[in-house]
Coordinates of C-alpha atoms and ligand atoms in Angstrom, one line a residue:
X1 CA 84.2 111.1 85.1
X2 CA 87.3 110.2 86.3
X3 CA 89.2 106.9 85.9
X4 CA 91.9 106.1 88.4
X5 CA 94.3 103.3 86.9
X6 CA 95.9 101.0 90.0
X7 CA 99.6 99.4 90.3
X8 CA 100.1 96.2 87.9
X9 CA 100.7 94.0 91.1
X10 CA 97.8 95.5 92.8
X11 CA 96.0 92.5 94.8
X12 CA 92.3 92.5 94.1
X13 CA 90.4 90.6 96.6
X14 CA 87.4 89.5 98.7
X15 CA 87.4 88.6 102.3
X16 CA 85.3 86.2 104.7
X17 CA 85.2 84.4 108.1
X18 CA 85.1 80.8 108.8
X19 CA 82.3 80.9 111.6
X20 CA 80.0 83.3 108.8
X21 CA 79.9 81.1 106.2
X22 CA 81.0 77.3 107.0
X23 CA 77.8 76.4 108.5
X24 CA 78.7 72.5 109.5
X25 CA 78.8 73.4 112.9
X26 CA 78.6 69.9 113.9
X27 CA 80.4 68.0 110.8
X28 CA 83.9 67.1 110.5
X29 CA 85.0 66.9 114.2
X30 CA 84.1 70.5 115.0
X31 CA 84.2 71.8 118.3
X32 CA 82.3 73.8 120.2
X33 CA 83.0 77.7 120.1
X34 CA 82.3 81.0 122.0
X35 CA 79.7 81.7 119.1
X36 CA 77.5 78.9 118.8
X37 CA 77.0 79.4 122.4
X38 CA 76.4 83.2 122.6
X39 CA 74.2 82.8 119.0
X40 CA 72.0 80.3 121.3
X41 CA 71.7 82.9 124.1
X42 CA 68.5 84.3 124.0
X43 CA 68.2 87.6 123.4
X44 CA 72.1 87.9 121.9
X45 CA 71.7 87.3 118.1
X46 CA 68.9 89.0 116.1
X47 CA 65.7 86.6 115.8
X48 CA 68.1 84.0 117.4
X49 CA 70.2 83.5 114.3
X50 CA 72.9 81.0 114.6
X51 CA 76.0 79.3 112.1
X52 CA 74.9 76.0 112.1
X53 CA 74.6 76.3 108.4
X54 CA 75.3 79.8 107.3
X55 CA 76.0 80.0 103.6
X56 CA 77.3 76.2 103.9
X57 CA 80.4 76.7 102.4
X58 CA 82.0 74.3 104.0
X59 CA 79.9 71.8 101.8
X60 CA 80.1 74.4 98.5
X61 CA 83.5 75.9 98.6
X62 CA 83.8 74.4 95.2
X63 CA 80.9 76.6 94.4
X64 CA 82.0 79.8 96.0
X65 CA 85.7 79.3 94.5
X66 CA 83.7 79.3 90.8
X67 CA 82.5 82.4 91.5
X68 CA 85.9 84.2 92.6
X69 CA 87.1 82.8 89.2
X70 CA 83.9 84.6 87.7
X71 CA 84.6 87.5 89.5
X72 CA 88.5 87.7 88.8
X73 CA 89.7 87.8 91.8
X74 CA 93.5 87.4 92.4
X75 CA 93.3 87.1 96.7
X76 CA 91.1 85.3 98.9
X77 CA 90.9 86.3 102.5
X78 CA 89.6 83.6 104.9
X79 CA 89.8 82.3 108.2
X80 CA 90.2 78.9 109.5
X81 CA 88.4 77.4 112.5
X82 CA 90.8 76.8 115.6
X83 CA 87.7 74.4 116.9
X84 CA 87.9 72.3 113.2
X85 CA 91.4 72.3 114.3
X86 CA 91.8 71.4 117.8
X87 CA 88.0 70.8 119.3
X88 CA 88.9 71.6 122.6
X89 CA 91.0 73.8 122.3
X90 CA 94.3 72.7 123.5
X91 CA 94.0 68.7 123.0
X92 CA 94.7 66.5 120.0
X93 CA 94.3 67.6 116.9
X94 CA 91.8 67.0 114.6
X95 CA 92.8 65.6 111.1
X96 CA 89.4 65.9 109.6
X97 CA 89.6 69.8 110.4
X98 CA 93.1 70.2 108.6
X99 CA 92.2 68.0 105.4
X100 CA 89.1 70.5 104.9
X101 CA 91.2 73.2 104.4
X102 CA 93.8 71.6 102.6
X103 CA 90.8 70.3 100.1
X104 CA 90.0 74.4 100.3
X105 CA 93.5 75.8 100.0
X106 CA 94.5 73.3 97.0
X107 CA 91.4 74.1 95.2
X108 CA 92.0 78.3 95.8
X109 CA 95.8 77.6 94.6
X110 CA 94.4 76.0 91.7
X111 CA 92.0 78.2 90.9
X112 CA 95.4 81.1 90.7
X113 CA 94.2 82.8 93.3
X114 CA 96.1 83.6 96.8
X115 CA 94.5 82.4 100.1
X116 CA 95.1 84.9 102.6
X117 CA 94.5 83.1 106.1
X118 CA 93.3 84.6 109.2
X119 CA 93.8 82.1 111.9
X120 CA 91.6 84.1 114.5
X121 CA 88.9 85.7 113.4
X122 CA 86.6 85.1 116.5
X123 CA 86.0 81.6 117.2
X124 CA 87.4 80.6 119.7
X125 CA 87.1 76.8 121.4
X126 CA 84.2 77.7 124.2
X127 CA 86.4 74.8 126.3
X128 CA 89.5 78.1 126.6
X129 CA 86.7 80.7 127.5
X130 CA 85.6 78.5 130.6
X131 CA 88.9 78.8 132.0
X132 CA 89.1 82.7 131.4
X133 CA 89.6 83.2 127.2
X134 CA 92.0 85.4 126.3
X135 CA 92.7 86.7 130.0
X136 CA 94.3 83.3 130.9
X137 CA 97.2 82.3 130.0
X138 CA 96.7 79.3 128.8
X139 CA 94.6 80.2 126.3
X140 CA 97.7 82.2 124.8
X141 CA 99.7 79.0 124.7
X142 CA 96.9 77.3 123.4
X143 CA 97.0 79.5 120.1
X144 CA 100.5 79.3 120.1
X145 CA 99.9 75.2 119.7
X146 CA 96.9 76.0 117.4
X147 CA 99.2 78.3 115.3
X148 CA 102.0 76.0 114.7
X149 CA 99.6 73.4 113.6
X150 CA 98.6 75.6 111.0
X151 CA 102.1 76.6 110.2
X152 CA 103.6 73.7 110.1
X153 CA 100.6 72.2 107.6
X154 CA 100.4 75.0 105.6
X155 CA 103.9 76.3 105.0
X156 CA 104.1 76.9 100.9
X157 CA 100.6 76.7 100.2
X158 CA 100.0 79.7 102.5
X159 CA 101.8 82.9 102.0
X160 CA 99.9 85.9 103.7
X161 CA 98.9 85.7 107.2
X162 CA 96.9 87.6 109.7
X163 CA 96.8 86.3 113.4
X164 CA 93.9 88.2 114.5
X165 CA 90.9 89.9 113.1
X166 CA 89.9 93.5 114.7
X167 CA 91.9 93.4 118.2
X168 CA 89.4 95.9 119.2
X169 CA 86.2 94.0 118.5
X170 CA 87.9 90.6 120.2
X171 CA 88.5 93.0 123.5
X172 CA 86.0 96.0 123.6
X173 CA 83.1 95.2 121.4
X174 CA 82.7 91.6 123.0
X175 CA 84.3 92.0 126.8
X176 CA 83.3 95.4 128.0
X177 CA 80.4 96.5 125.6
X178 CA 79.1 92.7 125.2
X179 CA 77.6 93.3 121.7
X180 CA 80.1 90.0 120.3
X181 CA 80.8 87.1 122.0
X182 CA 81.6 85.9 125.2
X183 CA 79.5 89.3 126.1
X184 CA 81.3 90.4 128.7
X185 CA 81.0 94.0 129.9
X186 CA 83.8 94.8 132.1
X187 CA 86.8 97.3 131.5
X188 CA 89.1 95.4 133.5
X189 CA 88.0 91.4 131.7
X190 CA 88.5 93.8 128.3
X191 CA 91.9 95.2 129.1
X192 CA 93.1 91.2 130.0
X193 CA 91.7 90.3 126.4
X194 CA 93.4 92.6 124.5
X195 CA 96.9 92.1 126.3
X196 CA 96.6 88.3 126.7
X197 CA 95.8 88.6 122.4
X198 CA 98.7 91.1 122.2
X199 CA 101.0 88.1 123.8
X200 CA 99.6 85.3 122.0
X201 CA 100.4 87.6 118.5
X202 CA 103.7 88.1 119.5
X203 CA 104.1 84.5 120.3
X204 CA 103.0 83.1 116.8
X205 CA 104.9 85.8 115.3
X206 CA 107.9 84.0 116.9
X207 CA 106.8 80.4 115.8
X208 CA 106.3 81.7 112.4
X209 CA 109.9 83.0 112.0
X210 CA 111.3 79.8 114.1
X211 CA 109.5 77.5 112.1
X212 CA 110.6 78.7 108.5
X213 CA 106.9 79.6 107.7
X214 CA 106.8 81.0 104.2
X215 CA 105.1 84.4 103.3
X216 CA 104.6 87.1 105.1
X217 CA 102.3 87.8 108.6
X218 CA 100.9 90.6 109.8
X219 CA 97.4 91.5 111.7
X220 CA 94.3 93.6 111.4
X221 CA 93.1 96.3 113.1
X222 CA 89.5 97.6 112.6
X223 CA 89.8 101.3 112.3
X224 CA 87.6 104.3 114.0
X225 CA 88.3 107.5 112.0
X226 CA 87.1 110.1 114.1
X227 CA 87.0 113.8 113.9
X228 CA 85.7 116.7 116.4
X229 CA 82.5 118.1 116.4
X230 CA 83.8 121.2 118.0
X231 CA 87.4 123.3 118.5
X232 CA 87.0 122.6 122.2
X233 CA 90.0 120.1 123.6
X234 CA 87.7 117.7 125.1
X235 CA 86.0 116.9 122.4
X236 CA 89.5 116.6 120.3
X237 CA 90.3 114.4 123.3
X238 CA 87.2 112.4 123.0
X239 CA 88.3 111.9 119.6
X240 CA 91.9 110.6 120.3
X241 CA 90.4 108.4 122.9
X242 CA 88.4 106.4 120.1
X243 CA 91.0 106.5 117.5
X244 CA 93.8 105.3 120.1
X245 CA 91.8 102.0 121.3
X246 CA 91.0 101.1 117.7
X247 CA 94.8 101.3 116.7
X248 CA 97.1 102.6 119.1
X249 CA 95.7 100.6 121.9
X250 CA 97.8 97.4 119.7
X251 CA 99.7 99.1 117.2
X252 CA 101.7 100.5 120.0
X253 CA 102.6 97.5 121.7
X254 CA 103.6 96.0 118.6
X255 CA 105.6 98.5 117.1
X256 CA 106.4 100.7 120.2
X257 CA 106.6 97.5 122.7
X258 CA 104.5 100.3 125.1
X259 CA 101.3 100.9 125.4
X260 CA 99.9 104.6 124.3
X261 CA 101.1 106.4 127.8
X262 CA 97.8 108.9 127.7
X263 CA 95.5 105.9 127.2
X264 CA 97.3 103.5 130.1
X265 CA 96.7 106.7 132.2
X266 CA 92.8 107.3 131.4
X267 CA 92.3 103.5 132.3
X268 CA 94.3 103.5 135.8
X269 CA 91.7 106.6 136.3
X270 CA 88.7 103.5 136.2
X271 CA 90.7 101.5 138.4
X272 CA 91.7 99.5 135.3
X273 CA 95.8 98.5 134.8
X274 CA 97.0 95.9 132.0
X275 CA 98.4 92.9 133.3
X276 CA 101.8 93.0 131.8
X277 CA 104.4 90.0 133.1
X278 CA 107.9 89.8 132.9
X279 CA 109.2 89.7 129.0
X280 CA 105.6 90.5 127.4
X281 CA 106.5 93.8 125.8
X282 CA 109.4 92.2 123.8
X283 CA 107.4 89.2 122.5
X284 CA 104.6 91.2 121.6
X285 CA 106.7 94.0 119.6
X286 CA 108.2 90.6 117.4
X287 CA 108.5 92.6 113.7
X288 CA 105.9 91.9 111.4
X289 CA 105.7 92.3 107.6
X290 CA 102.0 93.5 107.4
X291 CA 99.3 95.0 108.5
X292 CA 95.4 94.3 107.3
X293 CA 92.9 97.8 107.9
X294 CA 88.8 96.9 108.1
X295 CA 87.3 100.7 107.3
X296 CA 83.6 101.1 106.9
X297 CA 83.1 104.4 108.1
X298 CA 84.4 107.7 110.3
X299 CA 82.5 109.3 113.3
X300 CA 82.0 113.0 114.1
X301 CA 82.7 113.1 118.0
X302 CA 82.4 114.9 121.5
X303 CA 83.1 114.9 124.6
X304 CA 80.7 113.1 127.0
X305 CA 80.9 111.9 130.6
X306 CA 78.3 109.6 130.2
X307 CA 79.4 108.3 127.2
X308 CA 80.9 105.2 128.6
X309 CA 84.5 104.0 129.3
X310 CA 85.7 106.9 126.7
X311 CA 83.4 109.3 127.0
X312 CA 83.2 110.0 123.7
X313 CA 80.0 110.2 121.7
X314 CA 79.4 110.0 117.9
X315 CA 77.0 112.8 116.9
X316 CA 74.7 112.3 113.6
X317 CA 75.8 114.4 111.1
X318 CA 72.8 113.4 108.9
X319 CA 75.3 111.8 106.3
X320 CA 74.1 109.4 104.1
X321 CA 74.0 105.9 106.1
X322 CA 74.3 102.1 104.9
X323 CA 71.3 99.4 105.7
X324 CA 73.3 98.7 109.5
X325 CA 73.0 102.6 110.1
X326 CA 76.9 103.4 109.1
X327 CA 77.5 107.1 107.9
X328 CA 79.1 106.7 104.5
X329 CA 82.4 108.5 104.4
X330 CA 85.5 107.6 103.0
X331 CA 87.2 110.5 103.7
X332 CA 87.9 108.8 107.1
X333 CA 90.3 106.1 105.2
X334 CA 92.3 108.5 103.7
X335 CA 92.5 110.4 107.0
X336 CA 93.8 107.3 108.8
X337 CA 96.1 106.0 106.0
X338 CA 98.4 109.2 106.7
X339 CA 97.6 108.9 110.8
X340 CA 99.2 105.4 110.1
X341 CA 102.2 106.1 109.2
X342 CA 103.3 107.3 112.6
X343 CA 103.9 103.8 112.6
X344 CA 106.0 103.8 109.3
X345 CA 105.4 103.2 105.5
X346 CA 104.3 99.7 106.3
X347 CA 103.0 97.7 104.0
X348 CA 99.0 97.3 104.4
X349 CA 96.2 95.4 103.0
X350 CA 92.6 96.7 103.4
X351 CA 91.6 93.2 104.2
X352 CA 87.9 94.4 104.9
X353 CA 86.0 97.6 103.4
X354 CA 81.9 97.1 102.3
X355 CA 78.9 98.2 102.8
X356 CA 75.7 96.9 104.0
X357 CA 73.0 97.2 101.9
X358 CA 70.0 95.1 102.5
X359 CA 68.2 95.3 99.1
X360 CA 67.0 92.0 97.7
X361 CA 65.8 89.5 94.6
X362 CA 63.8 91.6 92.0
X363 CA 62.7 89.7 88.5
X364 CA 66.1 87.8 89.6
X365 CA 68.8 90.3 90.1
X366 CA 69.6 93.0 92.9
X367 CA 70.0 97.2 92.1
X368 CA 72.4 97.7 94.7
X369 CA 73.5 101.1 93.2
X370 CA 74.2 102.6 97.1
X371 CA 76.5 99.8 97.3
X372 CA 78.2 100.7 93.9
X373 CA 78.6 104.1 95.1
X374 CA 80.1 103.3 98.1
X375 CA 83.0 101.0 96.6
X376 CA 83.7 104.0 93.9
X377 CA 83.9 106.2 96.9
X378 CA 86.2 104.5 98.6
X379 CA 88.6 102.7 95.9
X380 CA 89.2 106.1 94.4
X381 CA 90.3 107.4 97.8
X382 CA 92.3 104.0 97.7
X383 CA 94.0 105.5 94.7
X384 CA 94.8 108.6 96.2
X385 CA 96.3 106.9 99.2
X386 CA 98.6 104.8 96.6
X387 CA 99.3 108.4 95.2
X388 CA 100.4 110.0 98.0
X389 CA 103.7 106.8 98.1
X390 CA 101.7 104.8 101.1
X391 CA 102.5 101.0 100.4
X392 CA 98.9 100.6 100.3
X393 CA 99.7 96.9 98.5
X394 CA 95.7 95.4 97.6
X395 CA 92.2 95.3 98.3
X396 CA 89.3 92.4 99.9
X397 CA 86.3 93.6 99.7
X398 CA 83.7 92.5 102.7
X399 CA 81.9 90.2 101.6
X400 CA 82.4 87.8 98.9
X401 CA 78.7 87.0 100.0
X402 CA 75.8 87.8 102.6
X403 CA 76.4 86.1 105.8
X404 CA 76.3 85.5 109.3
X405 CA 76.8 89.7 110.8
X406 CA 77.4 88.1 114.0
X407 CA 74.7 89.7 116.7
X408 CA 73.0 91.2 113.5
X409 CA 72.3 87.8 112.4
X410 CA 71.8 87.6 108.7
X411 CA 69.4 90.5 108.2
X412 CA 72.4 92.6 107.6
X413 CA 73.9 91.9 104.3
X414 CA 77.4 92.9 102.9
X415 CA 78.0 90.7 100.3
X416 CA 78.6 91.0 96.4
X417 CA 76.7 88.0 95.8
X418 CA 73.3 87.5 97.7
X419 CA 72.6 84.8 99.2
X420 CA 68.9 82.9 99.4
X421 CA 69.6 81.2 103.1
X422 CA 66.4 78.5 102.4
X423 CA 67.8 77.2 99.4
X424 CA 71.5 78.8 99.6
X425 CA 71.2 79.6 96.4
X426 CA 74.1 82.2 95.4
X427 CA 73.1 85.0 93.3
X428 CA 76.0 88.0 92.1
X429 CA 74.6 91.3 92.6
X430 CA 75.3 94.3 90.4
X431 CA 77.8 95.0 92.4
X432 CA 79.8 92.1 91.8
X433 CA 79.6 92.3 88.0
X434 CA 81.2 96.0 88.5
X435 CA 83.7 94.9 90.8
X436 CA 84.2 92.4 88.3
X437 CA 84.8 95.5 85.5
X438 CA 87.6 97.5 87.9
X439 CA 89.6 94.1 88.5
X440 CA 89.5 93.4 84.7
X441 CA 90.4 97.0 84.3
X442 CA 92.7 97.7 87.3
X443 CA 91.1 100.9 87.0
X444 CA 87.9 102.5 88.2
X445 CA 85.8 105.5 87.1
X446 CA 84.1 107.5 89.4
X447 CA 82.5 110.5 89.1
X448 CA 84.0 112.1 92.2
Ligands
JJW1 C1 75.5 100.5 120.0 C2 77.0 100.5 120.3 O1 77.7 100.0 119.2 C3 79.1 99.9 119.4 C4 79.8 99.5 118.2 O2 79.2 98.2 117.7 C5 79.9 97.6 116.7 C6 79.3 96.5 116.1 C7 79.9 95.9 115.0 C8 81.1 96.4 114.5 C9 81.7 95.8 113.3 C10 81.2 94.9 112.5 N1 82.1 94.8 111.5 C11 81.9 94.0 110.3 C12 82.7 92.7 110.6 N2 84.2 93.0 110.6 C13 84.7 91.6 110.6 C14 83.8 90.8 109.8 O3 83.5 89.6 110.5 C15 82.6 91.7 109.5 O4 81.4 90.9 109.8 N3 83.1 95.5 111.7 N4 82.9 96.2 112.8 C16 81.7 97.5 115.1 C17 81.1 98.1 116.2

């Protein structure tokens, strides 16, 4: 055994989303968004799930904050609802939404630990995608409006902030693979999204500094770690491809103010360009203090033509593989960690690392020794990281609780506590009780 001691001021954490868990779909002045409609698409969500309640925590937040005492936790990552906030989408504002989470925020600040807001984490007012989403303009202002809301209310009871969750999944996953919400599948719709997101980051990133906010703001990537299955170039290119439009595809923009050159290129090949205006580049590249990774797992890949818009394919290796078919592999984090800091020793947050492991209730407790495993895996390549001198500066680990895995529905469960979604009853798994033991410890033994 080995036992792998963390930094004093490491932040230990969980992490959630506000459409996954806050249920009330229709309380408090809600509005309609993109995922209530796609959920009640037929065919779109598994067995037609939906949010309307979810885990109810906007009812139970009380509840759920008792447990991150229990657990030890020292950082909550969470997202707010831009339809609580403004239910169209770019109209008046709704007071209701903003004295929820002031009710939620007061009672995590009380409870000693850190909220850590998302204020996009895929919501968004279904009024802004019927005029175009993310690929119209307005919808950029709109967040802009949305974000100074939140800015201005939140100021000094907020101190980390993330403006969007996983770029990628926002563009690619839900506007040219359709998987997410809206469900688009076209490159060209895709490419929009991610540049008119790009804009609308940079732009909050300039309220936020004008405005005095306090804390620090930053955004969060999801990560594809991928390696070649052979020597031969294309497959090392198929590979670059899926890295680069995980990270590069905004990481470059924002740091860069360019767009990866060899990417821009394999685009224009699909008839595809980004639609960059006048002045874009220098609002989106605003300085930020932060950045949030989500790792689950790493492919093995090769080239394919027919692999869609990257032809690049993810070949089973046969690896051990979470409940949602994942390889488990946390080699792939480390890997990245040090591919990041092309970008510079920035300081990061793994806002989101879990895995999903569908066991359940047996004589009142849940086994879930793979999940176990998995965390030790990864938090002790989390220590090397830190060892190697990346700022690597804390850990959330997805999920505080099961919930809502968007088109997965809730047969896909990632939380540390289970949750019974009849009677909402909240139940901490084995897993939480030795995520509970490494935060007490700051340390963790694994038997890598
Ligand atoms: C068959 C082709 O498949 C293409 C890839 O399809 C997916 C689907 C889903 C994901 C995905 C899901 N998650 C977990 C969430 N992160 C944010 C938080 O809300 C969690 O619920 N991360 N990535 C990636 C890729």
């Amino acid at each position: 055994m080995t036992i792998f001691q963390f930094p004093q001021d490491f932040r230990w954490g969980t992490a959630t989303a506000s459409y996954q868990i806050e249920g009330a779909a229709q309380e408090g002045g809600r509005g309609v968004s993109i995922w209530d409609t796609f959920a009640r698409t037929p065919g779109k969500v598994f067995n037609g799930d939906n949010g309307d309640v979810a885990c109810d925590s906007y009812h139970r937040y009380e509840e759920d904050i008792e447990l991150m005492k229990k657990l030890g936790i020292n950082t909550y990552r969470f997202s707010i609802a831009w339809p609580r906030i403004i239910p169209d989408g770019d109209g008046e504002i709704n007071r209701e939404g903003l004295d929820f989470y002031h009710r939620f925020v007061d009672k995590l600040l009380e409870a000693g630990i850190e909220p850590f807001c998302t204020l996009y984490h895929w919501d968004l007012p279904q009024t802004l995608e019927d005029i175009g989403g993310w690929g119209n303009r307005r919808t950029v202002d709109a967040f802009v409006k949305y974000a100074e809301v939140i800015f201005k209310e939140f100021s000094g009871k907020i101190n980390f902030w993330l403006t969007f969750n996983e770029p990628w999944c926002i563009a690619f996953l839900s506007n040219l693979l359709g998987i997410h919400a809206p469900g688009n599948k076209d490159l060209q719709t895709s490419i929009n999204v991610a540049h008119g997101l790009l804009v609308a980051h940079g732009k909050a990133v300039q309220s936020f500094r004008r405005l005095g906010t306090t804390g620090q703001i930053g955004i969060a990537p999801n990560v594809c770690w991928a390696e070649p299955y052979s020597k031969s170039p294309e497959d090392q290119a198929a590979c670059d491809r899926s890295i680069a439009l995980n990270t590069d595809w905004f990481l470059d923009p924002i740091y860069k103010g360019s767009y990866p050159q060899f990417m821009v290129d394999w685009f224009a090949e699909a008839g595809a360009t980004v639609p960059i205006q006048e002045g874009d580049m220098e609002i989106i590249s605003q300085p930020i203090d932060l950045l949030g990774i989500n790792y689950y797992t790493m492919g093995i890949n090769r080239f394919n033509p027919e692999a869609g818009a990257l032809q690049s394919e993810e070949v089973d290796m046969g690896l051990t593989k979470t409940d949602i078919g994942w390889p488990v592999e946390s080699r792939g984090l480390y890997e990245f960690m040090h591919y990041l800091q092309k970008y510079g020793n920035v300081d990061v947050y793994i806002t989101e690392n879990g895995a999903c492991i569908n066991d359940d209730l047996e004589n009142g407790k849940i086994n879930d020794d793979r999940r176990i495993a998995y965390y030790e895996q990864h938090l002790a390549q989390i220590h090397r990281i830190i060892n190697d001198g990346i700022n690597l500066k804390g850990y959330m680990a997805w999920s505080l609780m099961d919930n809502f895995e968007w088109a997965e529905g809730y047969r896909m469960r990632f939380g540390l506590v289970h949750v019974d979604y009849r009677s909402l009853v909240r139940t901490p798994k084995e897993s939480f009780y030795w995520y509970q033991n490494v935060i007490k410890n700051n340390w963790v033994e694994t038997r890598i």
